[in-house]
Short mmCIF file of C-alpha atoms in Angstrom, two decimals:
data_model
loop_
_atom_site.label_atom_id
_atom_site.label_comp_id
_atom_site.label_asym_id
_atom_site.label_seq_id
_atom_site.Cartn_x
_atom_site.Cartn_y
_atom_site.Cartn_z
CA UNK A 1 54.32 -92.49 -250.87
CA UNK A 2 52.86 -91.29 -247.33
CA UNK A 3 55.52 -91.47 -243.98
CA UNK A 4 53.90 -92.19 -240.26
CA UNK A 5 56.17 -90.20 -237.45
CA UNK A 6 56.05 -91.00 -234.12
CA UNK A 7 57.47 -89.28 -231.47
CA UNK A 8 57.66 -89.95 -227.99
CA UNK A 9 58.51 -87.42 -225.38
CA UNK A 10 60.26 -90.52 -222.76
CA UNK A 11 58.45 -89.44 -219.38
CA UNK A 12 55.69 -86.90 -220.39
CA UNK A 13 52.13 -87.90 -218.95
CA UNK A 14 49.20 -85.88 -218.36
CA UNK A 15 47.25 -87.85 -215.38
CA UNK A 16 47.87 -91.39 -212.88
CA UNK A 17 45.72 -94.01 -214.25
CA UNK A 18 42.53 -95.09 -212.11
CA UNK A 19 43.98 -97.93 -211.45
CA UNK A 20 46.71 -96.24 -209.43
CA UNK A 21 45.56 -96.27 -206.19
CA UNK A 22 45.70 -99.93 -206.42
CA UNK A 23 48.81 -101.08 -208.04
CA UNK A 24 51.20 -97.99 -207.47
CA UNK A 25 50.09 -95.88 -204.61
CA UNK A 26 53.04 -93.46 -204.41
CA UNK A 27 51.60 -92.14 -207.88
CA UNK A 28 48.51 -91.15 -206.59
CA UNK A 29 48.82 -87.23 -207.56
CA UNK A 30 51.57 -87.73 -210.49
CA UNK A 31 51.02 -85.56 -213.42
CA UNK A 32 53.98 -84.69 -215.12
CA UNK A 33 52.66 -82.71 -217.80
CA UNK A 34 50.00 -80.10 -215.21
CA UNK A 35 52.76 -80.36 -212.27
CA UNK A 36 55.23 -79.16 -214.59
CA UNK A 37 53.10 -76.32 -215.70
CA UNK A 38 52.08 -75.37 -212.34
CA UNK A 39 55.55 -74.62 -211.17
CA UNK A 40 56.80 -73.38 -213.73
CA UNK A 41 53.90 -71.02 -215.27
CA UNK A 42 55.64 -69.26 -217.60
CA UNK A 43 57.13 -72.47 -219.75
CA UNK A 44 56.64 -71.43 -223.14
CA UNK A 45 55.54 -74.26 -225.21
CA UNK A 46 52.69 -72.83 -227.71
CA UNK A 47 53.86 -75.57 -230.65
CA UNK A 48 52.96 -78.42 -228.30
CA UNK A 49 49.45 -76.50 -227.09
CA UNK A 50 48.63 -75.87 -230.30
CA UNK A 51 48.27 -79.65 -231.16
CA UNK A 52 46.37 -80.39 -228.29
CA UNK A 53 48.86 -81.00 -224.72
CA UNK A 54 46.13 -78.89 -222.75
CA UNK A 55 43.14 -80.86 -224.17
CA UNK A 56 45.07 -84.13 -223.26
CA UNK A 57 45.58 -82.77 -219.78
CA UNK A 58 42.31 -82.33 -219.64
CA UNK A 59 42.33 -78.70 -217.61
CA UNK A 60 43.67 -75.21 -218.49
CA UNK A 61 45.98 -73.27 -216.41
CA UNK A 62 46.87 -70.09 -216.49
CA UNK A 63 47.27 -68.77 -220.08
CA UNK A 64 48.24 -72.63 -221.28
CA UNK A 65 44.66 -73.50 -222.48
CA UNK A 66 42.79 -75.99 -224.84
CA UNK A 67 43.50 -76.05 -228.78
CA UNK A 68 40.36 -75.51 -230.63
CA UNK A 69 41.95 -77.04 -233.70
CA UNK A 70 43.69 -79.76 -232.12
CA UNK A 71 43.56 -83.46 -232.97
CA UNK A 72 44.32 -85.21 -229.97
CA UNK A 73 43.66 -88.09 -227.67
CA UNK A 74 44.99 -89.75 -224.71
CA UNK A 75 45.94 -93.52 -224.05
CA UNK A 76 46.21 -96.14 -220.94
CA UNK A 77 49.42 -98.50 -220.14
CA UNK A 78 48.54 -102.02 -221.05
CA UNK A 79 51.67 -103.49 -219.90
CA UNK A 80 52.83 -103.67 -215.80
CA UNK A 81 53.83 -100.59 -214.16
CA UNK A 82 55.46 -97.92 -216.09
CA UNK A 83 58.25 -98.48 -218.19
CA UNK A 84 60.15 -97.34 -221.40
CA UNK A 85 61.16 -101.04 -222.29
CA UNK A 86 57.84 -101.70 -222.22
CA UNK A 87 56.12 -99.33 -223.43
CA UNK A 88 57.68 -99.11 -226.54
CA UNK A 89 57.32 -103.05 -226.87
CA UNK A 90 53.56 -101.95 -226.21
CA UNK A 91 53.58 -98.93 -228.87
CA UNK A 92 54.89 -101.24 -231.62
CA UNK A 93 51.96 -103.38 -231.13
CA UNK A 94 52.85 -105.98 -228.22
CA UNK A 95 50.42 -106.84 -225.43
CA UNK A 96 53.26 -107.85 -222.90
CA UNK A 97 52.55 -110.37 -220.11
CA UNK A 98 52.64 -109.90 -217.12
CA UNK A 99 56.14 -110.52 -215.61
CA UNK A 100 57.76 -111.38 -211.63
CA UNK A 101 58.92 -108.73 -209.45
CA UNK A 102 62.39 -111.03 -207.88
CA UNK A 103 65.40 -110.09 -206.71
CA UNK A 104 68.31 -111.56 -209.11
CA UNK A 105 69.47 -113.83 -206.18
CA UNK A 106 66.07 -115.60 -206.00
CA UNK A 107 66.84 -117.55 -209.49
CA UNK A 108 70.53 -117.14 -209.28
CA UNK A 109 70.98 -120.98 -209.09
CA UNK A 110 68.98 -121.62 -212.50
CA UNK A 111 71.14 -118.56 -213.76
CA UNK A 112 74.05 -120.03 -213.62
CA UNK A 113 73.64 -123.20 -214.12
CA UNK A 114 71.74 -121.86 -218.46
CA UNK A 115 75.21 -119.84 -218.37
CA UNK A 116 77.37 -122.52 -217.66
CA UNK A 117 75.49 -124.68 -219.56
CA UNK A 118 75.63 -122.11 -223.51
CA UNK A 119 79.66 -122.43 -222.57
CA UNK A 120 80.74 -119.66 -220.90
CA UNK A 121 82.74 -119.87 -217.19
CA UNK A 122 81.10 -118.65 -214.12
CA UNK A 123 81.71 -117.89 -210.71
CA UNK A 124 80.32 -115.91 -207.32
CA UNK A 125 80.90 -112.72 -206.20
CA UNK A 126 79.62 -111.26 -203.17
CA UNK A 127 78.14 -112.90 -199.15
CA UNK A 128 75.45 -115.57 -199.73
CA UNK A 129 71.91 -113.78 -200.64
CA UNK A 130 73.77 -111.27 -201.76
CA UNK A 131 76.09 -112.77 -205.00
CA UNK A 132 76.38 -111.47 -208.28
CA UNK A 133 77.71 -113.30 -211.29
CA UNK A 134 80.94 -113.11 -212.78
CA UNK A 135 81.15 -114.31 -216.43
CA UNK A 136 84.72 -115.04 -217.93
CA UNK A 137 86.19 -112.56 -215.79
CA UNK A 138 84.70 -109.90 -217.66
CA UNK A 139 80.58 -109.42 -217.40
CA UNK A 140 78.60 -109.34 -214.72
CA UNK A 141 74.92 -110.68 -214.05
CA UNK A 142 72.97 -108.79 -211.24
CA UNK A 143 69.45 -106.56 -210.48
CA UNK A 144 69.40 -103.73 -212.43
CA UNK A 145 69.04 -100.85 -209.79
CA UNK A 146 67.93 -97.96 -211.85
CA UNK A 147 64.60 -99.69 -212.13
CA UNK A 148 62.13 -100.99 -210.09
CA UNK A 149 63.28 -103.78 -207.67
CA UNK A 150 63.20 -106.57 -209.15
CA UNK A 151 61.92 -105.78 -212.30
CA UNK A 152 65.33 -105.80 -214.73
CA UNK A 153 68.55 -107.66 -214.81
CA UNK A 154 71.82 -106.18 -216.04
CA UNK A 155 74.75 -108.00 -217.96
CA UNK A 156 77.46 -105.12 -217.57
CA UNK A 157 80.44 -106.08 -219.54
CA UNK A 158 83.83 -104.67 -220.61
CA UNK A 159 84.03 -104.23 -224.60
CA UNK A 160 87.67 -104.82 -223.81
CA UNK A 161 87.27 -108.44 -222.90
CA UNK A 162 84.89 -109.56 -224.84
CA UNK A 163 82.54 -109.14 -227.98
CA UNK A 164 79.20 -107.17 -228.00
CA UNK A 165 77.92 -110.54 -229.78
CA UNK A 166 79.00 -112.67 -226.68
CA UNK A 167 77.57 -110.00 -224.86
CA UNK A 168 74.07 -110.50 -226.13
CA UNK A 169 75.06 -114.24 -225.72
CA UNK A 170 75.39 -114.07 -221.92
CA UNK A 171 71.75 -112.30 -221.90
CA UNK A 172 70.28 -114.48 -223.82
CA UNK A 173 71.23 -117.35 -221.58
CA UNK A 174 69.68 -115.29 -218.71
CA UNK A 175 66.28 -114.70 -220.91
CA UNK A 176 65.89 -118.34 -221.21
CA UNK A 177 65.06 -119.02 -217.53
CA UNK A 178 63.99 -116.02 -216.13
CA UNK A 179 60.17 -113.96 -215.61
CA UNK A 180 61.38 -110.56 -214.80
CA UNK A 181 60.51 -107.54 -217.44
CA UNK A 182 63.66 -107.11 -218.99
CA UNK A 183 67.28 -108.23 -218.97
CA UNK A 184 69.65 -105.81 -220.19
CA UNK A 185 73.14 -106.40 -221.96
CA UNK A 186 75.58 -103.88 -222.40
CA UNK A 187 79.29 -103.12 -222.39
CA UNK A 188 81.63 -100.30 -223.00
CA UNK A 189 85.28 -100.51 -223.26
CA UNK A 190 88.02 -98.49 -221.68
CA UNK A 191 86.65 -99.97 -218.40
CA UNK A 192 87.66 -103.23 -216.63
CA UNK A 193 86.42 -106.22 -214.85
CA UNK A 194 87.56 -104.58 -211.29
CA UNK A 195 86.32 -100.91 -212.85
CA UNK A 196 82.34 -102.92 -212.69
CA UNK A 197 83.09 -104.90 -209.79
CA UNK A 198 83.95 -101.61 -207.55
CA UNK A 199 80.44 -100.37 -208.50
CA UNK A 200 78.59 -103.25 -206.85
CA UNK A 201 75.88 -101.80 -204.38
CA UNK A 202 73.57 -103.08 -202.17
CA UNK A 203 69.58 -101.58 -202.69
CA UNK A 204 66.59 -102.65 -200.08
CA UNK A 205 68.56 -105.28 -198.55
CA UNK A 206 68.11 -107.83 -201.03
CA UNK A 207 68.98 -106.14 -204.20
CA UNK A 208 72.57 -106.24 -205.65
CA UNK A 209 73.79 -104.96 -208.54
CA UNK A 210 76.03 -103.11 -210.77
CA UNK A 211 75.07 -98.87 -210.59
CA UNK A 212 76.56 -98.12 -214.30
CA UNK A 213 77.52 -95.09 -214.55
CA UNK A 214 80.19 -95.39 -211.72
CA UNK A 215 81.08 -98.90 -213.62
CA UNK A 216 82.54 -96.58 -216.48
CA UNK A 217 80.61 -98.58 -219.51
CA UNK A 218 78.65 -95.92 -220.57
CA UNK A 219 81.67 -93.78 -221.53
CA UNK A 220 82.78 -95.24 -224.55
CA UNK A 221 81.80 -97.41 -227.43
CA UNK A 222 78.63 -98.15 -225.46
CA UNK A 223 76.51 -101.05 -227.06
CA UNK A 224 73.18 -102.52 -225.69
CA UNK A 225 70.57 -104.98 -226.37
CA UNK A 226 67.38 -104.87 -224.58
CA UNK A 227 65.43 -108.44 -224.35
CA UNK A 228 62.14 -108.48 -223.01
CA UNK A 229 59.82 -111.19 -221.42
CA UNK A 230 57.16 -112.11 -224.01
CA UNK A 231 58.03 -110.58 -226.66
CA UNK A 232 58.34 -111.15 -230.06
CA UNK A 233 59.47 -108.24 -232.71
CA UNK A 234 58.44 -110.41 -235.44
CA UNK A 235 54.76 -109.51 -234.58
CA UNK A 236 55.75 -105.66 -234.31
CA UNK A 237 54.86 -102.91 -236.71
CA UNK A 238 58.35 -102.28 -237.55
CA UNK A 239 59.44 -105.61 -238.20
CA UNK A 240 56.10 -106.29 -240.51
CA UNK A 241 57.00 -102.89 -242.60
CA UNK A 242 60.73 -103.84 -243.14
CA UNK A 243 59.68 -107.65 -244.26
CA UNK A 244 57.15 -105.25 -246.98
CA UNK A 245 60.32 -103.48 -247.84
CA UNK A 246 59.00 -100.25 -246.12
CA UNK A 247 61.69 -98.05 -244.41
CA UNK A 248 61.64 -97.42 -240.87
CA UNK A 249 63.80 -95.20 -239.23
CA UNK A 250 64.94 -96.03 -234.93
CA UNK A 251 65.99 -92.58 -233.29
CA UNK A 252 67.53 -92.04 -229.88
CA UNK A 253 66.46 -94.97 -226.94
CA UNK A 254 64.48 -96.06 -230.20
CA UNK A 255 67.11 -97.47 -231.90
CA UNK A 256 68.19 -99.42 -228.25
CA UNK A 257 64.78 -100.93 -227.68
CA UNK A 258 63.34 -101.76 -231.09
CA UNK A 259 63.76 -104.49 -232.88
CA UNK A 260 64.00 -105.11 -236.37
CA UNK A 261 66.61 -105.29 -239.49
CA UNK A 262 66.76 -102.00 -240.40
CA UNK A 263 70.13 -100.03 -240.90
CA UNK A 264 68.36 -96.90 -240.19
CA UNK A 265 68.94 -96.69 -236.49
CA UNK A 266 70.71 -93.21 -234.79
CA UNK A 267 71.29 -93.79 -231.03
CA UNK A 268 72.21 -90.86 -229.25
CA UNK A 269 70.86 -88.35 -226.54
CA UNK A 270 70.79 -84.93 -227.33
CA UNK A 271 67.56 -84.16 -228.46
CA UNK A 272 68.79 -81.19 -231.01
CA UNK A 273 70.98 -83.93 -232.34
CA UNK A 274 68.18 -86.38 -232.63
CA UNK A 275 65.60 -84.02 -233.75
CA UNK A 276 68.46 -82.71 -236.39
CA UNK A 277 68.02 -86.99 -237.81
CA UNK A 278 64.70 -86.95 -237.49
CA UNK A 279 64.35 -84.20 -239.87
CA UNK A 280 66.69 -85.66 -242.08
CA UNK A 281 65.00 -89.00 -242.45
CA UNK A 282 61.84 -87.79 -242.97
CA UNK A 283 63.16 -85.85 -246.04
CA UNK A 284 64.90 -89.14 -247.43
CA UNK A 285 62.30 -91.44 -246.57
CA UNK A 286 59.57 -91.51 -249.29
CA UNK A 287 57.08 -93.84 -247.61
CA UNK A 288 58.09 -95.22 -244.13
CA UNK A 289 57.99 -95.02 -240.77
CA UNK A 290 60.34 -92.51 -238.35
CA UNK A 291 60.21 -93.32 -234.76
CA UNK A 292 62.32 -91.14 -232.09
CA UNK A 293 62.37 -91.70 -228.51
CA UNK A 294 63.47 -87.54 -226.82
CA UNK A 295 65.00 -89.15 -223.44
CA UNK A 296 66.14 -86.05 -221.94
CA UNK A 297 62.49 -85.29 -220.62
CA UNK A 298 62.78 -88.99 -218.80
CA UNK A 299 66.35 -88.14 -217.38
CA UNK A 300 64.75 -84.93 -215.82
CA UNK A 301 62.23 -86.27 -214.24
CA UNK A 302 64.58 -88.90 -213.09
CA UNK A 303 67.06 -86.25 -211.52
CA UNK A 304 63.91 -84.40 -210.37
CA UNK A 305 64.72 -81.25 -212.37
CA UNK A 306 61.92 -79.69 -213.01
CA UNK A 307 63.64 -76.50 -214.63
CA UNK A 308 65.78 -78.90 -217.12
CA UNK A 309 62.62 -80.48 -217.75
CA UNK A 310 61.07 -77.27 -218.71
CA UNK A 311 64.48 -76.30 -220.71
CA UNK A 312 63.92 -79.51 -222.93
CA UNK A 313 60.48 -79.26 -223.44
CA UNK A 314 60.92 -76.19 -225.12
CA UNK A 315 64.03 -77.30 -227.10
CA UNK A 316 61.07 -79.15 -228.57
CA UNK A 317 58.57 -76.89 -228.97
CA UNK A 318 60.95 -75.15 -230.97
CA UNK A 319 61.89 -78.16 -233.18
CA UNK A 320 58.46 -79.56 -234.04
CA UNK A 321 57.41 -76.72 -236.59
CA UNK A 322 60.59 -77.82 -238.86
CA UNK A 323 59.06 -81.71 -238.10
CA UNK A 324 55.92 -80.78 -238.82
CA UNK A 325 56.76 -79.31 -242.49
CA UNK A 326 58.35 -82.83 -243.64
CA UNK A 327 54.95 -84.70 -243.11
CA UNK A 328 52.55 -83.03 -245.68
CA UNK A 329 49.29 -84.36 -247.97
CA UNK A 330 48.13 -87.52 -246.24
CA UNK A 331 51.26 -87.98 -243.91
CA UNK A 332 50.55 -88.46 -240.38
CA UNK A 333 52.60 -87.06 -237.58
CA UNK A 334 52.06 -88.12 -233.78
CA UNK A 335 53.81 -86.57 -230.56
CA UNK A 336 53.47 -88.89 -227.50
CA UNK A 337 54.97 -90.37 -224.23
CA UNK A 338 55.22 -93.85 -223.11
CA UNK A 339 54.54 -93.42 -219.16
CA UNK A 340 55.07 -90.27 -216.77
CA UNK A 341 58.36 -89.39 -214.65
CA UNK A 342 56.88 -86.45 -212.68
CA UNK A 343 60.05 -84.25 -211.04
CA UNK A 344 57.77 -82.70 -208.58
CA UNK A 345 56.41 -86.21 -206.85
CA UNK A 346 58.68 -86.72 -204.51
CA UNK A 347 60.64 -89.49 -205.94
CA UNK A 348 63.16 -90.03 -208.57
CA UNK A 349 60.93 -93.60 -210.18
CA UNK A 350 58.91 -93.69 -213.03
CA UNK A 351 54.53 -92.82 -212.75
CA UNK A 352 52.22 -94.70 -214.08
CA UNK A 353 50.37 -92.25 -216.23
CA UNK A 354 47.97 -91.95 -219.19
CA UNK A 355 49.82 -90.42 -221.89
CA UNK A 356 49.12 -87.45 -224.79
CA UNK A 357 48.18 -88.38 -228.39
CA UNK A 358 48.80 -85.47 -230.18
CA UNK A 359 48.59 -86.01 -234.39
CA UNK A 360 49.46 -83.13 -236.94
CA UNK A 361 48.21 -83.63 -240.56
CA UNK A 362 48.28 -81.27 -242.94
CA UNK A 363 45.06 -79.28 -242.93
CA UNK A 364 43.13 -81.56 -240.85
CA UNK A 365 41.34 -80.35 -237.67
CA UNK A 366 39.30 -81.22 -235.22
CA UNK A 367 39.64 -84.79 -234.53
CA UNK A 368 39.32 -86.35 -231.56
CA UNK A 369 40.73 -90.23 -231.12
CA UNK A 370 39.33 -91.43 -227.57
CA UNK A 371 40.93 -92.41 -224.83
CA UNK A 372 42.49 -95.54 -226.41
CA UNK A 373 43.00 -98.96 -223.77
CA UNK A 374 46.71 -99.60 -225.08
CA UNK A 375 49.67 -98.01 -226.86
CA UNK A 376 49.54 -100.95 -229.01
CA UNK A 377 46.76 -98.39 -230.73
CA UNK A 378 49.54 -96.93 -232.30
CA UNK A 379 51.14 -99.42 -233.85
CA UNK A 380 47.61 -100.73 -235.24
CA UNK A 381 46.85 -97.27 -236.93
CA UNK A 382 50.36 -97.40 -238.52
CA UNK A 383 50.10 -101.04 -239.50
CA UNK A 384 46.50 -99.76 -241.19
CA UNK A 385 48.09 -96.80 -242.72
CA UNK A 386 50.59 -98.87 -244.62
CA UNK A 387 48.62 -101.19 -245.52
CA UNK A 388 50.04 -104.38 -244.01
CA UNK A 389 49.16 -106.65 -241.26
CA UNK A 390 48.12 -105.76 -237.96
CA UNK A 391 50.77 -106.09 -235.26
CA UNK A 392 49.59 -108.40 -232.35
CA UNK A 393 47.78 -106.12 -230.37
CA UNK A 394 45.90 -103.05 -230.94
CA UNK A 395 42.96 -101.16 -232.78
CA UNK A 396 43.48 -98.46 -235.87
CA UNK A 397 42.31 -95.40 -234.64
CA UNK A 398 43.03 -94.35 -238.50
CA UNK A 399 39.21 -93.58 -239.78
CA UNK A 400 39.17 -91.06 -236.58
CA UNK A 401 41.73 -88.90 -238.20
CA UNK A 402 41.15 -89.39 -241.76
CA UNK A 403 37.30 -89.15 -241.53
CA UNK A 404 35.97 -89.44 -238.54
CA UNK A 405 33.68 -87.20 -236.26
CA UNK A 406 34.67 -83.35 -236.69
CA UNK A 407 34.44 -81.83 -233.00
CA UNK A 408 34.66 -78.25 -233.64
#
């Protein structure tokens, strides 16, 4: 009867990855977790120090220094760029492949010809090179263009109109025949086919898309699916645990971007609100796994808001000592990111950044886990922990906690 918590602070790195310079330039100098700190020196954040954020930074600075006690490690982004989608596929044990960068009017043809073809009716919207994709006069297929270019396509739909089911329909047509990272189906209701259309902007000259929050969908009754290139949940940690019968537990973006049959999923923003479920499960759950994404550190770096940023990581610093008190005897508790979003670079885009593994267990000290090659780590060490098959990527790091070299 043992419980494995994850959770992962949506945007908090400590350092660019080496290989930076090469593949993402403009985050040469990214380090959300040490830019943070250095302008705003007086953050007060002692929970998260204590298990080891300064050690995973890997300098001190000011009076925010290393954790003698702290088990801790860092790890590297496996999959392309830097990306929540992703990097939760990657954390639950995925190695993704690598996908195209193309703008949605590249492969529009194929698009809507798979559309037309699962039964739905389809027409053009927009000048030549620049057409979107109306589907039965109530979704739309376009770039995403709150991600990279090129990297996402968006179904935006009116809940009105149609069913969340045909919904995920229309995106799974578009999965079938295209490369890029991620398509993305959603719909909200209270908004209308002409409410999504009016949102249609242009990005880089060859991008066009739907911007969603001036669409109206996210406003009420909001429903997504997220459907990734290369990826299969079957081979993920939480959909091995729940086909053992072993609870999990999908909190916040978790619950958007997981997969798996599990009832136990609590979308939602706020991270009082999700830390307030978090809690919660891990006092029901007897032996499982709770996994909760905090996005509000991602949308701050997004908005570039480096004092909200600072205002939420101490909404969790204050919240993890009541976490911490649910996962006792050989229960393992681990606070994370999945990529950087640095406010003070310059730009409002993701950063490809190593990220913090910082692991509370009761009464255990001193352990040190390595710089581990892929998130997928995690998702190995849980898959060990329980007891069950290993997801398809990724190496226990399990014996380094439970027994492994003591660096005090």
């Amino acid at each position: 009867m043992s419980k494995f918590g994850v959770i992962v602070l949506d945007g908090f790195g400590v350092g660019a990855m080496a290989d930076v310079p090469k593949v993402r330039p403009h985050d040469v100098g990214s380090n959300t977790a040490l830019n943070i700190i250095k302008a705003e020196p007086n953050i007060d954040i002692p929970n998260l120090e204590k298990l080891g954020l300064m050690n995973a930074v890997g300098v001190e600075w000011g009076r925010h220094v290393f954790s003698p006690d702290a088990n801790w490690g860092t790890s590297l982004l496996k999959h392309h760029g830097a990306d929540s989608y992703l990097g939760h596929q990657e954390i639950m044990g995925t190695n993704p492949p690598m996908p195209l960068l193309q703008p949605f009017n590249e492969v529009i043809d194929q698009v809507e010809e798979q559309v037309k073809k699962d039964g739905f009716f389809v027409k053009r919207y927009g000048e030549p090179g620049l057409e979107i994709l109306v589907v039965n006069d109530c979704a739309t297929i376009a770039d995403n263009l709150e991600a990279d270019p090129g990297q996402v396509y968006n179904v935006t739909a009116t809940l009105d109109k149609i069913s969340f089911d045909e919904i995920t329909k229309i995106g799974e047509a578009v999965r079938k025949v295209v490369k890029v990272s991620r398509v993305i189906a959603f719909g909200g209701s209270d908004v209308t086919i002409e409410d999504i259309l009016n949102a249609r902007q242009i990005k880089n000259e060859k991008y066009v898309g739907i911007s969603a929050p001036e669409s109206g969908v996210y406003k009420r009754n909001y429903h997504v699916v997220h459907l990734g290139y290369g990826i299969d949940p079957n081979v993920q940690l939480a959909s091995i645990l729940i086909r053992h019968g072993i609870d999990v537990a999908l909190i916040g973006k978790a619950s958007d971007i997981v997969r798996g049959d599990t009832k136990k999923r609590f979308p939602g923003v706020d991270s009082n609100y999700l830390f307030d479920q978090f809690v919660k499960q891990a006092k029901e759950i007897r032996t499982g796994l709770i996994f909760m994404n905090i996005q509000e550190t991602d949308l701050a770096g997004h908005s570039e808001d480096t004092d909200h940023y600072v205002d939420i990581l101490e909404t969790v610093n204050r919240r993890l000592p009541e976490a911490e008190q649910q996962f006792t005897g050989d229960d393992i508790l681990i606070v994370m990111a999945d990529h950087g979003d640095d406010p003070t670079i310059g730009y409002a885009q993701h950063t490809r950044e190593k990220v913090p593994l910082l692991i509370y267990k009761e009464n255990v000290y001193h352990k040190y886990v390595g710089e581990r090659v892929s998130l997928s780590d995690i998702g190995a060490t849980g898959a060990e922990f329980f007891g069950v098959e290993m997801p398809q990527n990724g190496t226990s790091f399990l014996n380094r906690i439970n027994g492994g070299v003591d660096i005090s």
